[in-house]
PDB file of C-alpha atoms and ligand atoms in Angstrom:
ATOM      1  CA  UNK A   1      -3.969 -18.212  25.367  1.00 59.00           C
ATOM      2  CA  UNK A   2      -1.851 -15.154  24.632  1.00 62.00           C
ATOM      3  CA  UNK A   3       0.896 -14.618  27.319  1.00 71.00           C
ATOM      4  CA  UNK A   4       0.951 -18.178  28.805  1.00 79.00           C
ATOM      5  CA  UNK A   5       3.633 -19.979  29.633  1.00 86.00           C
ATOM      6  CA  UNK A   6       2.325 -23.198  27.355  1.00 89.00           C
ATOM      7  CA  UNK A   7       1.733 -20.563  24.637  1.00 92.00           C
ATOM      8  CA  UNK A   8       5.348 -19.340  25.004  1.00 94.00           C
ATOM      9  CA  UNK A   9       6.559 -22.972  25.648  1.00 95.00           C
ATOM     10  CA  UNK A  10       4.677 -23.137  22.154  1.00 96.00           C
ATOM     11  CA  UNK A  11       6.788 -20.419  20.025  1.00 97.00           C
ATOM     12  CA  UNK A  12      10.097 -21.741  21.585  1.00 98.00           C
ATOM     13  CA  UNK A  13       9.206 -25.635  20.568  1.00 98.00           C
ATOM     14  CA  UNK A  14       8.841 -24.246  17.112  1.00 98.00           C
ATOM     15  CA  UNK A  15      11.733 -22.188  16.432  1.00 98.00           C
ATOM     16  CA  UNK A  16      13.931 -24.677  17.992  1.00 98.00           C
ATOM     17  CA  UNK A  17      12.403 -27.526  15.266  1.00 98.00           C
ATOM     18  CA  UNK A  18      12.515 -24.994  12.161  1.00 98.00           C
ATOM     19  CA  UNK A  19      16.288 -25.783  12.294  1.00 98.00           C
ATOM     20  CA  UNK A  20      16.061 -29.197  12.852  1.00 98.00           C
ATOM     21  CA  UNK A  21      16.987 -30.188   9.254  1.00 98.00           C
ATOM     22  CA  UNK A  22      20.471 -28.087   9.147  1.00 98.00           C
ATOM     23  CA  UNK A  23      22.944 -30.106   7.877  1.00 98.00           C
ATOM     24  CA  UNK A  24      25.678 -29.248   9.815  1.00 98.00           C
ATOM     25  CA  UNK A  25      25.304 -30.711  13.178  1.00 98.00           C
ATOM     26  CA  UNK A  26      27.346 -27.958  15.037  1.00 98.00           C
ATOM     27  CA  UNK A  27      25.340 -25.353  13.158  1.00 98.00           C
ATOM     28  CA  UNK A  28      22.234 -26.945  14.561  1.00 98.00           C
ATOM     29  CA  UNK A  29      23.581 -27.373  17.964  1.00 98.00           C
ATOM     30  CA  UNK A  30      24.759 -24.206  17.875  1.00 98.00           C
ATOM     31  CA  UNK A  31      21.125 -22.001  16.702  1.00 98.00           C
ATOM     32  CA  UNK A  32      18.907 -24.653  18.469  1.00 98.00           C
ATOM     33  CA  UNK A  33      21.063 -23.858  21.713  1.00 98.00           C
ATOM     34  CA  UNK A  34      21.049 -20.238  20.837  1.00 98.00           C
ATOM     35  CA  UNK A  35      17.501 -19.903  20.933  1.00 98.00           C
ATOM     36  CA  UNK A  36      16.635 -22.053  23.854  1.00 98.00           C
ATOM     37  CA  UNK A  37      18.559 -19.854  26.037  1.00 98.00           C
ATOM     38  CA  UNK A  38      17.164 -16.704  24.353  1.00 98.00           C
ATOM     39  CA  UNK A  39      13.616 -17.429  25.100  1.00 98.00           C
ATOM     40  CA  UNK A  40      14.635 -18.698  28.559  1.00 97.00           C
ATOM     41  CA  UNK A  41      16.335 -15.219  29.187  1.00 98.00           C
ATOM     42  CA  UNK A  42      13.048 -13.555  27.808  1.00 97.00           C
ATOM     43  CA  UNK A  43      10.418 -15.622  29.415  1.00 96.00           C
ATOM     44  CA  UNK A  44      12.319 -14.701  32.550  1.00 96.00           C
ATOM     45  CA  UNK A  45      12.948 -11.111  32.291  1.00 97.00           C
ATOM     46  CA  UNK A  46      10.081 -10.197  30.595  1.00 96.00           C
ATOM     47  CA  UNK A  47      11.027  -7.586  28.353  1.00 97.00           C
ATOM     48  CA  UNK A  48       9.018  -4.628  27.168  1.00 98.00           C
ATOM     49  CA  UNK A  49       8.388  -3.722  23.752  1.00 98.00           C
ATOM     50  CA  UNK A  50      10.091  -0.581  24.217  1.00 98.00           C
ATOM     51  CA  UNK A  51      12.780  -2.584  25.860  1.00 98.00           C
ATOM     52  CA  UNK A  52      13.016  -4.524  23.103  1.00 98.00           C
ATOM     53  CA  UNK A  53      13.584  -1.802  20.460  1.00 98.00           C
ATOM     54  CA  UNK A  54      16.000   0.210  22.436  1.00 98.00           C
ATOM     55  CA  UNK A  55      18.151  -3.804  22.332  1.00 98.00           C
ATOM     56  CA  UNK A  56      17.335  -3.550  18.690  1.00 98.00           C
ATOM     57  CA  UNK A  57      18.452   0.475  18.296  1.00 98.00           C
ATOM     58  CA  UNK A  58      21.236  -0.647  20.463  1.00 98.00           C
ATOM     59  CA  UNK A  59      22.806  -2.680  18.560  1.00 98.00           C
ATOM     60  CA  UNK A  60      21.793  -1.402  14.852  1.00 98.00           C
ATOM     61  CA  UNK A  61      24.163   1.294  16.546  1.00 98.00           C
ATOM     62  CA  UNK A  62      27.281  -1.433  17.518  1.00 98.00           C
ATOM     63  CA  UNK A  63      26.779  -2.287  13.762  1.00 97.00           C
ATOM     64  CA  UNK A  64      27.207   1.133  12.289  1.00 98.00           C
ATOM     65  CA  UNK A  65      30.048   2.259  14.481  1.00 96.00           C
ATOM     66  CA  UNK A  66      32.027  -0.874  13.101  1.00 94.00           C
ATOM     67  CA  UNK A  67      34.667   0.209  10.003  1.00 89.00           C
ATOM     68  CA  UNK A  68      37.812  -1.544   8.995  1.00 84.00           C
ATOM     69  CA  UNK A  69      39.884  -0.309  11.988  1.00 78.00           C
ATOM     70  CA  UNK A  70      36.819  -0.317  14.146  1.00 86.00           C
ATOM     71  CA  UNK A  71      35.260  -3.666  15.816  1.00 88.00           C
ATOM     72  CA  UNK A  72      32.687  -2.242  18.372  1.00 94.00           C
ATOM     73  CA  UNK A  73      30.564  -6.038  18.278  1.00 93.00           C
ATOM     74  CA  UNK A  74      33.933  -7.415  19.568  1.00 91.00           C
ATOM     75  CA  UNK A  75      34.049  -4.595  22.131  1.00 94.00           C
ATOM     76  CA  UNK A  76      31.210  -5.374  23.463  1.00 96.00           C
ATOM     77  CA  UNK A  77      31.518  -9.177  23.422  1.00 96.00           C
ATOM     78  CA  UNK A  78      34.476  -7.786  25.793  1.00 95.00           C
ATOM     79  CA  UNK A  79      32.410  -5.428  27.876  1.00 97.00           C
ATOM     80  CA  UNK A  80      29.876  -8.566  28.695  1.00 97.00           C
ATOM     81  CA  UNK A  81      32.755 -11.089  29.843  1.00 96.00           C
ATOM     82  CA  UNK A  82      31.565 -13.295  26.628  1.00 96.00           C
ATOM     83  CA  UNK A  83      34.764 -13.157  24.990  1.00 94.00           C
ATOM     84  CA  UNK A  84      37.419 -13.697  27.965  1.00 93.00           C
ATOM     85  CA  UNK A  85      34.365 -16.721  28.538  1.00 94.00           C
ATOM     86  CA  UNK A  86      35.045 -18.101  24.875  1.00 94.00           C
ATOM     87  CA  UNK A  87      38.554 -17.875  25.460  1.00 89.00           C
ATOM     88  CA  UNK A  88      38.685 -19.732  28.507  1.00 89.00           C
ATOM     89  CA  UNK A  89      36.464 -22.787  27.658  1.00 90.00           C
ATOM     90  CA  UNK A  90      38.742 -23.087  24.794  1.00 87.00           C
ATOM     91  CA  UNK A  91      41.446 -23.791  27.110  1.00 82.00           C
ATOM     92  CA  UNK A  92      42.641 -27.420  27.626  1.00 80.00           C
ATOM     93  CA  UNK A  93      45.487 -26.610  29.975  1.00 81.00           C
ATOM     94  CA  UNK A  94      48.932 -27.886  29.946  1.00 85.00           C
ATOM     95  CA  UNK A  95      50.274 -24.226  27.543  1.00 93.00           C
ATOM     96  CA  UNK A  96      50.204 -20.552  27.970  1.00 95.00           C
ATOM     97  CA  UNK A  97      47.337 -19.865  29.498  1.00 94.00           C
ATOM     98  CA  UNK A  98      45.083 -17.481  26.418  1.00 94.00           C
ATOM     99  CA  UNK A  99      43.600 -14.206  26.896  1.00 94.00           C
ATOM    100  CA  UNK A 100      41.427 -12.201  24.813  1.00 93.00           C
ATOM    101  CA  UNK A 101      41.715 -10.748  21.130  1.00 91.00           C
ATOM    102  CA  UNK A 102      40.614  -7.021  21.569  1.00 87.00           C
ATOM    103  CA  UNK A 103      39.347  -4.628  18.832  1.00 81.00           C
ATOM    104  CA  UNK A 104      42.741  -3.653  17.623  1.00 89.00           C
ATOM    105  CA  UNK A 105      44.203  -6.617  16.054  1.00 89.00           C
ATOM    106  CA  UNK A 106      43.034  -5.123  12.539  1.00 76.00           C
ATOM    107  CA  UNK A 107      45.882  -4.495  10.637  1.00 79.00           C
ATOM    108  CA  UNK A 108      48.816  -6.806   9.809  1.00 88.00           C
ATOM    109  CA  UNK A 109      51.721  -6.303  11.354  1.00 93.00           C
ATOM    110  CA  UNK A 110      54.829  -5.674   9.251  1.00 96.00           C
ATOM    111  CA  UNK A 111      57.432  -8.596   9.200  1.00 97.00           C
ATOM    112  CA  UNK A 112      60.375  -7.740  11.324  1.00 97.00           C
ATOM    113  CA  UNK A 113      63.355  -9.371  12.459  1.00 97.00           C
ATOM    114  CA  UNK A 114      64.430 -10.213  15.935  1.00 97.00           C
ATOM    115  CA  UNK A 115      65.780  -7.338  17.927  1.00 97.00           C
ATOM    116  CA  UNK A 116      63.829  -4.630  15.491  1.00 97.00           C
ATOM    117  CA  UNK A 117      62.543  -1.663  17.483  1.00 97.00           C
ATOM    118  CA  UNK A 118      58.799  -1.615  16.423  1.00 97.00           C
ATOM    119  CA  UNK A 119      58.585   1.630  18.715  1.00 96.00           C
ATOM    120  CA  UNK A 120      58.729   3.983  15.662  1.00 95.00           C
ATOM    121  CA  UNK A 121      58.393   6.997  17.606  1.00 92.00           C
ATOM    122  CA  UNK A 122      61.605   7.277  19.380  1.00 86.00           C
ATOM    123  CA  UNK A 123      58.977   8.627  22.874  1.00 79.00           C
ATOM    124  CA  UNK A 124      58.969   5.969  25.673  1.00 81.00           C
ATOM    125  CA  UNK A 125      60.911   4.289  28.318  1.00 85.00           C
ATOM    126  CA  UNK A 126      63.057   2.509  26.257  1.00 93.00           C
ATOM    127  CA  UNK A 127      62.196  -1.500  26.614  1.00 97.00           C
ATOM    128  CA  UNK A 128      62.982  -5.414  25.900  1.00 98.00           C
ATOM    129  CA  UNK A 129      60.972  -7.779  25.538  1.00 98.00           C
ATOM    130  CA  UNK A 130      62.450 -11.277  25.358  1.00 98.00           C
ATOM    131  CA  UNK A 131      60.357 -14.656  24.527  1.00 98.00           C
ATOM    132  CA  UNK A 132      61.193 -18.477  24.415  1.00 97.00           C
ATOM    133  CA  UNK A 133      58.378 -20.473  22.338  1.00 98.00           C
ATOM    134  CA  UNK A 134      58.353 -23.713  23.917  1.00 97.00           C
ATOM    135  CA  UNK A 135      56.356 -26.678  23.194  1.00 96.00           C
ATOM    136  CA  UNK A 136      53.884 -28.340  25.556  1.00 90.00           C
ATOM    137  CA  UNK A 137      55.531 -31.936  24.542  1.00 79.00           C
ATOM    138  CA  UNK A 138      58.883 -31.590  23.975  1.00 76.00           C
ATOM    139  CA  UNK A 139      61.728 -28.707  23.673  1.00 92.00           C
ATOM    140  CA  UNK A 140      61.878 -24.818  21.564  1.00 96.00           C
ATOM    141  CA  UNK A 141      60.136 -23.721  18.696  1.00 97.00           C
ATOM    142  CA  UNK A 142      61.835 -23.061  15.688  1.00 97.00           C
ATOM    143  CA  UNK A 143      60.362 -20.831  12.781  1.00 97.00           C
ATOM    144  CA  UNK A 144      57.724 -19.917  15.028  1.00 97.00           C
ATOM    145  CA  UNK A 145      55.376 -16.707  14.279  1.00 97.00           C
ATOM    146  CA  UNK A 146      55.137 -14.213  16.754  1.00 98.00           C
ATOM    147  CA  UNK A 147      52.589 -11.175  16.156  1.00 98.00           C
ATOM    148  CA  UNK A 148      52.965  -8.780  18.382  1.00 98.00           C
ATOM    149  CA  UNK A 149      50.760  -5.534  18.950  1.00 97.00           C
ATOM    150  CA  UNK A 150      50.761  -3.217  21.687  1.00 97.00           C
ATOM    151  CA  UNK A 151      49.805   0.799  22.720  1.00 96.00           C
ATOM    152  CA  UNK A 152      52.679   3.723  23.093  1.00 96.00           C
ATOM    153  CA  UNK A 153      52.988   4.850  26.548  1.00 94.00           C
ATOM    154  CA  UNK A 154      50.491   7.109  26.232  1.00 94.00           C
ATOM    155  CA  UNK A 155      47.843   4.758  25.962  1.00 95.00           C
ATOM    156  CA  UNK A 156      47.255   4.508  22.105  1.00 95.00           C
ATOM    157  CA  UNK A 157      47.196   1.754  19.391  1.00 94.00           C
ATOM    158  CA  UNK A 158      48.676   2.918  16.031  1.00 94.00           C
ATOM    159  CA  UNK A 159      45.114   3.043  14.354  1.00 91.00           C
ATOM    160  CA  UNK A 160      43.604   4.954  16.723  1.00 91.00           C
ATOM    161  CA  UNK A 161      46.027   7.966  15.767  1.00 93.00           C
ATOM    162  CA  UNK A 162      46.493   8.042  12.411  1.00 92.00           C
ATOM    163  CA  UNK A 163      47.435  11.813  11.902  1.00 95.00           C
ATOM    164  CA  UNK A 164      50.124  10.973  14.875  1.00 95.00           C
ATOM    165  CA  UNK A 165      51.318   7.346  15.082  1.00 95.00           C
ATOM    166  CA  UNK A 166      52.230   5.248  11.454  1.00 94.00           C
ATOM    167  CA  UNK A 167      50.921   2.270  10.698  1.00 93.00           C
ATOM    168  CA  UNK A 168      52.768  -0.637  11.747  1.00 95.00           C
ATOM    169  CA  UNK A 169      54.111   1.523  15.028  1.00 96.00           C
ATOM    170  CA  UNK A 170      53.842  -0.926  18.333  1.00 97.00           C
ATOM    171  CA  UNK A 171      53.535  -3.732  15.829  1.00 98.00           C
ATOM    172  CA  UNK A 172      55.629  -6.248  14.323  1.00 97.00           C
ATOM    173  CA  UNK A 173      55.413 -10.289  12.896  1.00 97.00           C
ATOM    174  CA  UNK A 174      58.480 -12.201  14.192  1.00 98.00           C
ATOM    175  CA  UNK A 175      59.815 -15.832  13.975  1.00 97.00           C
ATOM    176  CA  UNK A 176      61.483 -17.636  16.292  1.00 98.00           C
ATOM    177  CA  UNK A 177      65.189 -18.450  16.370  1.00 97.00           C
ATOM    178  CA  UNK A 178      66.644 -22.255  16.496  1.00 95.00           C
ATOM    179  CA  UNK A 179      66.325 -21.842  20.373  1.00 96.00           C
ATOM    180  CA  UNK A 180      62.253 -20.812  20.071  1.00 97.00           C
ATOM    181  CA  UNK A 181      64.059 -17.619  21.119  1.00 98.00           C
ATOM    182  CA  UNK A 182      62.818 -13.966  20.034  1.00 98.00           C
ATOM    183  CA  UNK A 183      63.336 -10.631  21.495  1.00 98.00           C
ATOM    184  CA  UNK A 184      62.378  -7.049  20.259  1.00 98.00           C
ATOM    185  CA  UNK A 185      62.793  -3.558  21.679  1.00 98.00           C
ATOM    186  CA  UNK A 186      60.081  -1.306  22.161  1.00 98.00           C
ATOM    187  CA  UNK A 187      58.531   1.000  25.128  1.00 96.00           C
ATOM    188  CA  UNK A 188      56.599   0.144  28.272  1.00 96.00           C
ATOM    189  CA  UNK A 189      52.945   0.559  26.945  1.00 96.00           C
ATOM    190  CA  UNK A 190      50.438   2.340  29.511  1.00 96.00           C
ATOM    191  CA  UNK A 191      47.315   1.126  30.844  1.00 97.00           C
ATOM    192  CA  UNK A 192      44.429   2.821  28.312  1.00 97.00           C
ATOM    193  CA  UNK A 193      40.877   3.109  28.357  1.00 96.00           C
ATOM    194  CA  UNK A 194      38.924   1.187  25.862  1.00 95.00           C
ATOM    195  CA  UNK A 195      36.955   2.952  22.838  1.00 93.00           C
ATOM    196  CA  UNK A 196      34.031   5.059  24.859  1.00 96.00           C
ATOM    197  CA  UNK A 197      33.497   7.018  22.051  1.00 96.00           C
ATOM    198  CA  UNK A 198      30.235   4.386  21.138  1.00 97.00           C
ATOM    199  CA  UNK A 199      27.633   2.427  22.111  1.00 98.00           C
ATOM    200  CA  UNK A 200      30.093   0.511  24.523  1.00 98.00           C
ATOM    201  CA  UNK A 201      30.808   3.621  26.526  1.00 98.00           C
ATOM    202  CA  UNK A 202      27.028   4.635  27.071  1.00 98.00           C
ATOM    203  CA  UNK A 203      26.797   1.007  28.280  1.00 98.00           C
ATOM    204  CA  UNK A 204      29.722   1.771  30.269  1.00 98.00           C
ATOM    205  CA  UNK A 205      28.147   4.903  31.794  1.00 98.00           C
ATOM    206  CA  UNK A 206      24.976   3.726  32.096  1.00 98.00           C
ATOM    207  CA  UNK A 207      26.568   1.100  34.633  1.00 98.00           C
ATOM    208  CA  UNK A 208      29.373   3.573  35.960  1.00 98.00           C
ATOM    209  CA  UNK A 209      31.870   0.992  35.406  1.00 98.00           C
ATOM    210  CA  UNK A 210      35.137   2.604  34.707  1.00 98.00           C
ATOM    211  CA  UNK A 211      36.675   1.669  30.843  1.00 98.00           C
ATOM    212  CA  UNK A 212      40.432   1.123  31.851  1.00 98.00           C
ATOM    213  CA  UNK A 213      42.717  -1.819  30.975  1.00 98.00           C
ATOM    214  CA  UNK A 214      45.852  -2.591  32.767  1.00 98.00           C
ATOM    215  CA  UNK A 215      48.843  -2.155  30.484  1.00 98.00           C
ATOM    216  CA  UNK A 216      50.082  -4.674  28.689  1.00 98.00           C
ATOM    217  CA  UNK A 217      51.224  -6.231  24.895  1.00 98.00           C
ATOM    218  CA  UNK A 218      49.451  -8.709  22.922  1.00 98.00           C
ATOM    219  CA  UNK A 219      50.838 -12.078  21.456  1.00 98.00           C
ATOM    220  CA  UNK A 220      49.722 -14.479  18.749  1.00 97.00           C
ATOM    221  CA  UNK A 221      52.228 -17.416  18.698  1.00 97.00           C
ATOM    222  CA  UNK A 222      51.565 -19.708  15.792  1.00 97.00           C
ATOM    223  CA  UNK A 223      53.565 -22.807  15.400  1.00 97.00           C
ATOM    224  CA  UNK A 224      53.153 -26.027  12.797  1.00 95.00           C
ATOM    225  CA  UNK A 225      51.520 -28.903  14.966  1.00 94.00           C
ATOM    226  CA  UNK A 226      50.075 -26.620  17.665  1.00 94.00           C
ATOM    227  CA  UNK A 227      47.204 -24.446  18.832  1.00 92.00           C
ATOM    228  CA  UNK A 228      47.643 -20.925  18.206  1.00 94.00           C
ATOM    229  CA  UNK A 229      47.816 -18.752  21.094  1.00 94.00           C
ATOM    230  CA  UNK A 230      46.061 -15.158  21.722  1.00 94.00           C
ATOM    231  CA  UNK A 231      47.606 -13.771  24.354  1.00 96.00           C
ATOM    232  CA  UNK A 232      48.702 -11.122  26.521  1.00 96.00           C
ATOM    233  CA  UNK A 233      51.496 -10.184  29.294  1.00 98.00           C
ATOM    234  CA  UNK A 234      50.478  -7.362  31.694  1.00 98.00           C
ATOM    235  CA  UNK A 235      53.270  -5.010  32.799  1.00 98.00           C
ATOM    236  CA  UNK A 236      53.274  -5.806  37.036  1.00 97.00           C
ATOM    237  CA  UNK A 237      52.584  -3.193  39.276  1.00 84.00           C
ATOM    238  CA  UNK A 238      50.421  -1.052  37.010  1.00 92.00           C
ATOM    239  CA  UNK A 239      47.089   0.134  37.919  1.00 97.00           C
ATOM    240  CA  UNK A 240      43.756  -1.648  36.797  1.00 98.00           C
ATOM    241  CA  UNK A 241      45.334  -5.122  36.949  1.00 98.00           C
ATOM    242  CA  UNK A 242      42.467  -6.268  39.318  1.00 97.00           C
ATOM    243  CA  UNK A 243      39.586  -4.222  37.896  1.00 97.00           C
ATOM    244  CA  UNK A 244      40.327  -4.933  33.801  1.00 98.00           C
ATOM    245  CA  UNK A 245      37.253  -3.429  32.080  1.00 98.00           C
ATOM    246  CA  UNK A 246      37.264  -6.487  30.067  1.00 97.00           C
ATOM    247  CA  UNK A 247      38.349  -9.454  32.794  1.00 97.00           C
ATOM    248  CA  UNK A 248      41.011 -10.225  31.246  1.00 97.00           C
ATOM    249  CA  UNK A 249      43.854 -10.377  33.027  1.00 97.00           C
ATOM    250  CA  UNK A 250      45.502 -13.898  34.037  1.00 96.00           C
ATOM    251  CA  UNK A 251      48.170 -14.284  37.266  1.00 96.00           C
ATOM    252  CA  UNK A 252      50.226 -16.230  35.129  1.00 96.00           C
ATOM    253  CA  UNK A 253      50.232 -13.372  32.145  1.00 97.00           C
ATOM    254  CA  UNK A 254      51.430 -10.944  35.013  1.00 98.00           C
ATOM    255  CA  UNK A 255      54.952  -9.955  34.380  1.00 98.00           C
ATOM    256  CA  UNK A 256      57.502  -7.801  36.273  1.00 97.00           C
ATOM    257  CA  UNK A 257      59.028  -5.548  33.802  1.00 97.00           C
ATOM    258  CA  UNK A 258      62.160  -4.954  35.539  1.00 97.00           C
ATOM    259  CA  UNK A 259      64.075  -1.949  35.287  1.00 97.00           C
ATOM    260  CA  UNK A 260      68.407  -2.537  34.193  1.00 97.00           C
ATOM    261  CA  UNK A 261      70.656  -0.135  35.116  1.00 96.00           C
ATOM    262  CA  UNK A 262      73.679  -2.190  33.675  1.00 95.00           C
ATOM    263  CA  UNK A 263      75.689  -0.094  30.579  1.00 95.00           C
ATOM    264  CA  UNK A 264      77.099  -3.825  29.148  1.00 95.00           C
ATOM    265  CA  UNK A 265      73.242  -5.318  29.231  1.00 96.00           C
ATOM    266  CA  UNK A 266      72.328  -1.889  27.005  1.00 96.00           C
ATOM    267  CA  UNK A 267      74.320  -2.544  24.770  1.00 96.00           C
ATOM    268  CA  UNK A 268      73.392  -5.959  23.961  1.00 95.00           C
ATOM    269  CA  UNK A 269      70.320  -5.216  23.427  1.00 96.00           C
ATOM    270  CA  UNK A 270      71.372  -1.906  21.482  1.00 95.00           C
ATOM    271  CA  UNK A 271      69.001   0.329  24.325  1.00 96.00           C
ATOM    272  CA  UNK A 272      70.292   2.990  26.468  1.00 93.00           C
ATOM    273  CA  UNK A 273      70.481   1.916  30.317  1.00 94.00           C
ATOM    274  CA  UNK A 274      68.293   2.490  32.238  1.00 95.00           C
ATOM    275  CA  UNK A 275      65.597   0.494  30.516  1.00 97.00           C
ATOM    276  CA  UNK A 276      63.173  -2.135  31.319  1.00 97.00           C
ATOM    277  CA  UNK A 277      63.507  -6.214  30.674  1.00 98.00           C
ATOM    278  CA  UNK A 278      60.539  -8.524  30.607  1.00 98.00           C
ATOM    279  CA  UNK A 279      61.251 -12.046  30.011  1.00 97.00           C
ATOM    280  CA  UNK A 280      58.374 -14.134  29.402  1.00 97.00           C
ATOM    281  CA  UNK A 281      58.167 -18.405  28.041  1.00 97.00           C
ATOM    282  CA  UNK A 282      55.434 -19.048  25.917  1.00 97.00           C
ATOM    283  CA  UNK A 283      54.348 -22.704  25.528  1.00 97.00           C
ATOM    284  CA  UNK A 284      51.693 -23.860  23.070  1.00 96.00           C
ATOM    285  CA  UNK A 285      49.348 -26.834  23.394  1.00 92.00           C
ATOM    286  CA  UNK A 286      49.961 -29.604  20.580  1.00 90.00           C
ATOM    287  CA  UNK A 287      46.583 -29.372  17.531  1.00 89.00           C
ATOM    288  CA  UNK A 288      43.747 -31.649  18.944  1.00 79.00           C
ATOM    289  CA  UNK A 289      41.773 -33.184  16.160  1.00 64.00           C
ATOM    290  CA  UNK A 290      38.897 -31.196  16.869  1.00 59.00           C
ATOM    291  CA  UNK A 291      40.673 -28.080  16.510  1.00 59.00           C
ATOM    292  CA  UNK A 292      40.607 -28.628  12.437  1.00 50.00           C
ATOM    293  CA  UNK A 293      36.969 -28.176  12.526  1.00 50.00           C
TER     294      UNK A 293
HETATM  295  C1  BEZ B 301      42.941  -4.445  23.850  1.00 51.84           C
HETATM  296  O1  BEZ B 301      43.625  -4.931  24.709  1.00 51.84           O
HETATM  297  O2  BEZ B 301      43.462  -4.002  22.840  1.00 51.84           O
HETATM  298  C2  BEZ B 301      41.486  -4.376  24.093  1.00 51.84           C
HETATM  299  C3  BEZ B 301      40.823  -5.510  24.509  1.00 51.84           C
HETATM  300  C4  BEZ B 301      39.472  -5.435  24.737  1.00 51.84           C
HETATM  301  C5  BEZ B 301      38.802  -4.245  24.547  1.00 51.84           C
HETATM  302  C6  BEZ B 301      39.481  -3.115  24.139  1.00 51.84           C
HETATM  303  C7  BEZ B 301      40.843  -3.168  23.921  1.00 51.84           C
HETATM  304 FE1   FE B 302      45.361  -3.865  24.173  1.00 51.84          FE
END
């Protein structure tokens, strides 16, 4: 009985068992789980066939707009709340609280030492940014990696300009002093809106939801024993902070870049006053077993 509920009941009891010899347990968790809640979302919603092949057009689409400095399938992941919802699951509490990826970590960033300028363009309100890498059990980080990536103050990431920006500018790979301590100079990055140059922006119009981010830099700390950490801070008082396009912004990740007018303080940190300090501890969570899998 085409249509039925038994006869979709039927196909879903099926699909589900023709993985039910994977050998990998979380593989089979994982696709089993996948397609329960796939046929639950379509025996629900009801799809058209037309429906169907715009989801398939759709995302043939988010394929072909990928390229090496290009991640649209992340951007969407982003769009739908599915990766800030990975992120946080992940969480076990007791560090840094994580945030997400983004598209634009796609490029390494060139190894630099602490208190480089990885502002390469000389434009900007001249900044420093000063971390301590703490552990969750115990005292500082030494030898830590810091990767650091952020836009110019005009809103753009290095690869998104390559006729204007060079590659490695708002970037840089640092380690971590005997005191967990690093610090760079750079400029106050600007709020931006994400790619809407794709499919993600005619999702994004389709909806009228607006495609702005609140400003801020990304961090992955990676230290020997503990979980790595994807992170951001967001510059306080910018715009966007409560609307993020991609729901990613944490309270705790909210910092106040404060502006020094003190001549001695420039100096030490080799900027011109006035210029803006953000401080910010990082603290990573000790490696769980399970995170080897
Ligand atoms: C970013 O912060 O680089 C970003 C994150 C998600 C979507 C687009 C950009
Ligand atoms: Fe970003």
């Amino acid at each position: 009985m085409p249509g039925t509920d038994e006869a979709t009941k039927a196909i879903t009891a099926a699909t589900v068992d023709s993985f039910a010899d994977t050998p990998d347990p979380r593989l089979r968790e994982l696709l089993q789980g996948l397609v329960l809640h796939l046929h639950d979302y379509v025996r629900e919603l009801r799809p058209t066939i037309q429906e169907w092949e715009y989801a398939v057009d759709y995302l043939t689409a988010v394929g072909q707009k990928c390229d090496p400095t290009r991640q649209e399938f992340i951007l969407l992941s982003d769009v739908l709340g599915v990766s800030m919802l990975v992120e946080t699951v992940n969480e076990q509490g007791g560090g840094t609280e994580s945030t997400v990826l983004g598209p634009f970590h796609v490029v390494e960033s060139p190894e630099r030492e602490t208190g480089d300028n990885i502002d390469l363009m000389g434009t900007g309100t001249p900044c420093v940014v000063s971390l301590r890498v703490t552990s969750a059990d115990g005292g500082p980080l030494t030898g830590a990696s810091v990767d650091v990536w952020q836009c110019t103050e005009d809103g753009f990431y290095d690869v998104q300009q390559p006729d204007v920006q060079p590659l490695g500018n708002g970037r840089g790979l640092f380690k971590t002093d005997d005191e967990g301590r690093v610090w760079f100079r750079t400029v106050v990055p600007s709020h931006y809106p994400i790619p809407t140059d794709g499919p993600v922006g005619v999702l994004l119009d389709a909806t009228g939801r607006h495609p702005y981010r609140p400003a801020h830099i990304h961090f992955i700390v990676e230290a020997d024993g503990h979980r790595p950490l994807t992170t951001h801070i967001f510059v306080a008082d910018g715009p966007y902070l409560d609307s993020d396009a991609v729901f990613a912004v944490k309270e705790s990740l909210v910092v106040d870049f404060a502006q020094i007018d003190d001549e001695e303080k420039a100096r030490e940190y080799r900027v011109t006053a006035p210029f803006r300090l953000a401080d910010f501890d990082i603290t990573v969570e000790p490696a769980a077993d399970e995170d080897a899998r």
